[in-house]
XYZ file of C-alpha atoms in Angstrom:
380
model
C -0.056 0.080 0.142
C 2.933 2.289 0.888
C 4.392 1.616 -2.495
C 1.252 2.511 -4.359
C 0.976 6.042 -2.442
C 4.712 6.628 -3.101
C 4.118 6.010 -6.986
C 1.215 8.330 -7.135
C 3.034 11.106 -5.359
C 6.109 10.973 -7.612
C 3.858 10.826 -10.695
C 1.887 13.952 -9.466
C 5.327 16.034 -8.904
C 6.396 14.946 -12.275
C 3.234 16.066 -13.955
C 3.315 19.400 -12.028
C 6.812 20.181 -13.114
C 6.084 19.477 -16.707
C 3.119 21.906 -16.493
C 5.135 24.811 -14.965
C 7.770 24.257 -17.729
C 5.161 24.578 -20.372
C 3.616 27.703 -19.092
C 7.081 29.355 -18.643
C 7.895 28.386 -22.332
C 4.650 29.957 -23.551
C 5.227 33.353 -21.818
C 8.793 33.638 -23.189
C 7.575 32.969 -26.566
C 4.946 35.649 -26.214
C 7.543 38.101 -24.967
C 9.768 37.345 -27.870
C 7.019 37.710 -30.294
C 6.173 41.127 -28.685
C 9.826 42.164 -28.924
C 10.007 41.178 -32.597
C 6.760 43.290 -33.369
C 8.206 46.302 -31.553
C 11.515 46.034 -33.664
C 9.330 45.867 -36.733
C 7.364 48.865 -35.667
C 10.541 50.861 -35.088
C 11.840 49.904 -38.356
C 8.434 50.811 -39.970
C 8.427 54.284 -38.145
C 12.002 55.051 -39.185
C 10.928 54.057 -42.860
C 7.926 56.222 -42.678
C 9.762 59.059 -41.415
C 12.534 58.749 -44.083
C 9.872 58.646 -46.803
C 8.036 61.733 -45.144
C 11.351 63.743 -45.426
C 11.969 62.782 -48.967
C 8.431 63.441 -49.959
C 8.497 66.980 -48.223
C 11.710 67.906 -49.936
C 9.932 67.238 -53.360
C 6.439 68.374 -52.213
C 6.673 71.083 -49.414
C 2.938 71.197 -49.026
C 2.843 67.518 -48.098
C 1.404 66.905 -44.659
C 0.548 70.608 -44.136
C -2.994 71.268 -43.051
C -4.572 74.324 -45.242
C -5.235 77.490 -43.367
C -8.761 78.721 -43.446
C -9.043 82.377 -44.945
C -11.477 84.708 -46.369
C -10.811 86.611 -49.725
C -12.222 89.592 -51.396
C -11.913 90.011 -55.254
C -10.079 93.206 -56.151
C -12.325 95.610 -58.075
C -11.467 99.010 -59.358
C -13.327 102.027 -57.714
C -13.266 105.603 -57.308
C -11.019 106.978 -54.407
C -11.537 110.167 -52.716
C -9.542 111.659 -49.905
C -11.056 114.421 -47.579
C -9.732 116.983 -45.072
C -12.130 116.461 -42.285
C -12.850 119.446 -40.190
C -15.421 120.755 -37.714
C -17.261 123.903 -38.920
C -20.717 125.547 -38.465
C -23.775 126.576 -40.379
C -23.921 130.453 -40.818
C -25.663 133.165 -42.680
C -24.965 136.568 -43.734
C -28.780 137.306 -43.791
C -29.162 138.282 -40.316
C -31.275 141.560 -39.930
C -31.843 143.788 -37.097
C -35.164 145.495 -36.694
C -34.778 149.284 -36.632
C -37.290 152.221 -36.353
C -37.885 154.555 -39.132
C -37.434 157.469 -36.769
C -35.777 158.052 -33.604
C -37.343 155.136 -31.729
C -39.194 155.401 -28.596
C -40.888 153.578 -25.622
C -42.050 150.121 -26.495
C -45.958 149.644 -26.064
C -46.489 146.230 -27.548
C -44.423 143.450 -29.102
C -46.287 141.214 -31.607
C -43.542 138.563 -32.189
C -41.624 135.905 -30.320
C -38.314 133.960 -30.706
C -38.547 131.251 -33.323
C -41.629 132.646 -35.137
C -41.724 133.102 -38.831
C -42.476 136.636 -39.829
C -43.188 138.028 -43.549
C -41.733 141.250 -44.829
C -43.917 144.260 -43.863
C -45.347 142.317 -40.894
C -45.898 144.543 -37.688
C -43.268 143.363 -34.956
C -43.686 146.113 -32.398
C -45.520 149.140 -31.382
C -43.925 152.474 -29.913
C -45.669 155.030 -27.746
C -47.620 157.383 -30.142
C -49.869 159.283 -27.551
C -48.179 162.579 -28.155
C -48.252 162.227 -31.878
C -51.927 161.297 -31.713
C -52.650 164.279 -29.451
C -50.798 166.624 -31.908
C -52.428 165.062 -34.712
C -55.952 165.681 -33.102
C -55.170 169.274 -32.509
C -54.189 169.754 -36.260
C -57.143 168.103 -37.544
C -59.257 170.511 -35.365
C -57.380 173.475 -36.738
C -57.560 172.261 -40.280
C -61.436 171.814 -39.764
C -61.538 175.288 -38.695
C -59.401 176.653 -41.403
C -61.461 174.826 -43.828
C -64.510 176.473 -42.635
C -63.198 179.979 -42.835
C -62.012 179.221 -46.348
C -65.743 178.055 -47.327
C -67.079 181.105 -45.811
C -64.504 183.394 -47.505
C -65.185 181.643 -50.856
C -68.892 182.161 -50.573
C -68.301 185.757 -49.999
C -65.898 185.958 -52.888
C -68.468 184.456 -55.124
C -70.932 187.140 -54.057
C -68.295 189.788 -54.797
C -67.555 190.584 -51.283
C -63.965 190.561 -49.731
C -60.725 190.743 -51.299
C -58.793 188.014 -53.209
C -55.993 188.392 -50.718
C -58.325 187.129 -48.055
C -59.437 184.307 -50.112
C -55.807 183.119 -50.920
C -54.819 183.551 -47.299
C -57.697 181.256 -46.051
C -56.770 178.626 -48.785
C -53.160 178.780 -47.958
C -54.097 178.159 -44.189
C -56.038 175.154 -45.104
C -53.345 173.864 -47.349
C -50.603 174.351 -44.694
C -52.550 172.555 -41.999
C -53.100 169.632 -44.512
C -49.465 169.455 -45.172
C -48.738 169.492 -41.374
C -51.253 166.757 -40.894
C -49.666 164.750 -43.719
C -46.254 165.140 -42.112
C -47.495 164.276 -38.650
C -49.246 161.201 -40.002
C -46.031 159.973 -41.553
C -44.206 160.606 -38.292
C -46.971 158.569 -36.462
C -46.590 155.782 -38.762
C -42.885 155.388 -37.711
C -44.443 154.179 -34.278
C -45.319 151.082 -35.997
C -42.191 149.007 -36.630
C -42.333 146.451 -39.358
C -40.075 143.447 -40.533
C -37.951 144.430 -43.605
C -37.425 140.836 -44.648
C -38.983 137.427 -44.215
C -37.354 135.031 -41.989
C -37.394 133.529 -38.445
C -37.110 135.787 -35.380
C -33.776 134.858 -33.723
C -33.679 137.202 -30.733
C -36.216 139.359 -29.060
C -33.843 141.305 -26.604
C -36.250 143.972 -25.643
C -39.393 144.338 -23.392
C -42.329 146.571 -23.053
C -41.565 149.792 -21.479
C -38.057 149.835 -22.614
C -36.606 152.266 -25.164
C -36.114 150.940 -28.684
C -33.518 152.236 -30.691
C -32.661 149.325 -33.050
C -29.605 148.425 -31.166
C -28.369 144.659 -31.942
C -27.811 144.199 -28.273
C -31.310 145.289 -27.300
C -33.641 144.754 -30.156
C -35.041 142.038 -32.580
C -33.099 140.122 -35.000
C -34.510 138.142 -38.060
C -32.616 135.353 -39.701
C -33.240 134.542 -43.472
C -32.433 130.892 -43.910
C -32.717 130.985 -47.666
C -29.030 131.832 -48.074
C -26.885 129.726 -45.716
C -23.239 128.590 -45.736
C -20.839 126.294 -44.158
C -17.964 128.020 -42.408
C -14.758 126.221 -41.228
C -11.362 127.446 -40.248
C -8.713 125.427 -42.327
C -5.324 124.852 -40.952
C -2.694 126.844 -42.964
C -0.923 123.391 -43.994
C -3.747 123.111 -46.622
C -3.556 126.388 -47.983
C -2.167 124.923 -51.362
C -5.102 122.307 -51.457
C -8.108 124.344 -50.801
C -9.197 126.583 -53.588
C -12.285 128.219 -54.781
C -14.316 125.416 -56.518
C -12.754 122.584 -54.472
C -15.651 119.988 -53.900
C -16.791 119.846 -50.159
C -19.022 117.193 -48.500
C -20.877 118.759 -45.411
C -22.446 116.444 -42.884
C -24.742 117.767 -40.267
C -25.085 115.333 -37.532
C -28.122 116.920 -35.862
C -30.297 116.193 -38.823
C -28.174 113.189 -40.039
C -27.900 114.657 -43.690
C -25.203 115.305 -46.113
C -24.875 118.059 -48.592
C -22.601 118.199 -51.788
C -21.202 121.804 -52.323
C -17.958 123.475 -53.225
C -15.762 126.325 -51.641
C -16.923 129.680 -52.903
C -14.916 132.054 -50.706
C -11.455 131.911 -49.051
C -10.017 134.397 -46.655
C -6.820 135.969 -47.659
C -5.502 136.147 -44.136
C -4.090 133.545 -41.615
C -5.555 133.923 -38.235
C -2.492 134.389 -35.965
C -4.347 132.560 -33.120
C -5.622 129.502 -34.912
C -2.853 129.406 -37.635
C -5.881 128.775 -40.057
C -7.779 130.535 -42.825
C -11.604 130.633 -43.202
C -13.369 128.839 -45.996
C -17.124 129.047 -46.906
C -19.347 126.855 -48.935
C -22.793 127.672 -50.007
C -25.554 125.440 -48.646
C -28.808 124.426 -50.385
C -31.998 125.967 -48.802
C -33.528 123.382 -46.194
C -35.935 124.009 -43.401
C -33.912 121.715 -41.153
C -30.585 123.821 -41.369
C -30.118 126.401 -38.753
C -27.467 129.031 -38.130
C -24.740 127.934 -35.805
C -25.505 124.119 -36.092
C -22.342 122.039 -35.982
C -21.173 120.710 -39.359
C -18.518 118.288 -40.266
C -16.846 119.829 -43.338
C -15.025 117.397 -45.557
C -12.834 119.337 -48.265
C -11.694 117.055 -51.135
C -7.869 117.410 -51.590
C -7.450 114.193 -53.725
C -9.393 111.976 -55.990
C -8.662 109.070 -58.442
C -10.730 107.306 -60.719
C -10.533 103.307 -61.308
C -8.133 102.893 -58.358
C -7.141 99.724 -56.387
C -8.727 100.123 -52.926
C -8.235 97.726 -50.035
C -8.959 97.788 -46.287
C -5.969 99.422 -44.352
C -6.003 96.443 -42.021
C -4.718 93.931 -44.374
C -1.857 95.858 -45.308
C 1.550 94.645 -43.618
C 5.123 95.833 -43.482
C 8.460 94.188 -43.368
C 11.982 95.062 -44.173
C 11.196 95.182 -47.842
C 8.191 97.541 -47.445
C 4.336 97.097 -47.705
C 2.784 93.904 -48.745
C -0.332 91.842 -48.829
C -1.226 88.153 -49.543
C -3.477 86.992 -52.195
C -4.955 83.597 -53.000
C -3.778 81.798 -56.102
C -4.735 78.584 -57.840
C -1.563 76.472 -58.347
C -1.885 72.673 -59.622
C -5.362 72.509 -58.357
C -4.299 73.840 -54.890
C -5.072 77.107 -53.203
C -2.021 78.854 -52.214
C -1.022 82.061 -50.444
C 1.575 84.425 -52.433
C 3.011 87.542 -50.944
C 2.623 90.689 -53.052
C 4.800 93.765 -52.611
C 2.792 96.894 -53.253
C 3.310 100.573 -53.420
C 0.663 102.374 -51.133
C -1.085 105.760 -51.775
C -3.348 108.009 -49.844
C -5.338 106.702 -46.761
C -8.760 107.857 -45.754
C -10.827 106.257 -42.997
C -10.278 102.594 -43.194
C -9.379 102.422 -46.787
C -6.054 102.890 -48.643
C -5.239 103.319 -52.358
C -2.728 100.830 -53.767
C -0.676 102.446 -56.405
C 1.084 99.284 -57.784
C 1.457 95.680 -57.104
C -2.226 94.629 -57.293
C -4.387 93.979 -60.330
C -8.171 93.840 -60.734
C -9.664 90.452 -60.115
C -7.108 89.106 -57.848
C -8.128 87.425 -54.600
C -7.110 89.443 -51.755
C -6.851 87.558 -48.368
C -9.014 89.817 -46.277
C -9.393 87.645 -43.248
C -6.994 85.138 -41.695
C -3.917 86.632 -43.255
C -2.070 86.786 -39.848
C 0.893 84.387 -39.543
C 0.574 82.873 -43.065
C 3.626 82.533 -45.335
C 4.302 82.704 -48.956
C 3.268 79.393 -50.535
C 1.172 78.075 -47.652
C -1.964 75.797 -48.451
C -5.115 77.616 -47.961
C -8.839 76.742 -47.983
C -11.978 78.879 -47.873
C -15.543 78.681 -47.209
C -16.425 79.324 -50.663
C-alpha cells in the first residue's frame, strides 16, 4: 500500500513540473513575439519618417494642413480723400429790426423768438400818444381853417371881400393839411415792421423799454434761404483748398449730407488758430439752422478706377508694404506674398498705386501668420 502511495506522489510531482515548464515556455514565446513586433514597428516608423522627409523635399505642401482664410476680389473703384474739419452753419442774412425814426418807448411786441415773419409784418408798437394828440389838434385846426375858407369863398363868389383874403384862407387850409400829412407820416414810424421775411432769432427788448434798433437790445431776423458752411482750415492745406474745391458737408443733428463747393477763401491767416476761413454755400433746407455744428469734408485728392483695399490687411516688413493673395496652383489654393506701393489713406481704406491687379483674390481675413506658398482653404 505504501508503495502505491509513493508512486502516485511521484507521478503528481512529475506532472506538475512539466506543466510549469510549459507555462514558462509559453510566456517567453509571447515576449519574444512582442519584442519582434516592436522591432518591426521601430523599423517601420523609421521608414515612414524617411519617406516623409523625402516627399517633403519634393513637395513642401505634403502633410501641411491648409489654413482657413476669407478672400475679397479686387475691383477698381473711385477713391476720394477729404480733409475732415469741424465747422458750423452760418448766414449773412441776419437783419436787425430798426425804427424808421428816432425810436421810442415800446408799448407792444407782436412776435416771439422762433416765429416766422413775413416782410412788412408788424413786429412792435412804439408810444404814439403825443403824436396822436398833436394830430388831433391839427385836424381840429384844419377843420376850422376849412370852414373859414368856405365862408370866404362864398363871400368872394358874391363879390364881397378881397382876393388876398381868399388866398390866405386857402393857404391856411393847405398848410394845415401838409402838417397833418407830415405828422401822420411821423406817427406811422411808431409801427415797426419787418423789412425781410425769416425766423425771429432774438427778442432782446421788453415792453416799457426804449427801442432804438440796437443789436444788443432789439429784434433780429434770420433769413435761412441763403446759408453757408464756415470752417477754419489749418494753414498746412493752403495749397490744397481753392475756390471750386468739392466739399461734403455732414450735419449730425439732422443726419444729412450736402454736396457743395468752396466759394470763398479768406486772404489772411488767423494768428491765433494758424488757419484761414473757407466758406461753402448750402442749399436751402428747413432743417438747417445757423450755428449748427457741421462736419466739413474738403476734397483734396481723387482718383478714378483705383485699387482700394482695407487698411487692416496691409503689412510691413524690411522690404516695405505687402499683402497676401490667394492663387490656384496645380489645383491647390496657395498664399502668395505681393509687394505693393501704397498711396493715400482715408478712413479704413488705402489706395494701392501698384502691385495689385483687378480680379486678384485678396486675403482679407486670416492673413495673420501665413507665409508665402502656404496651402489655403476657404468657405467658398
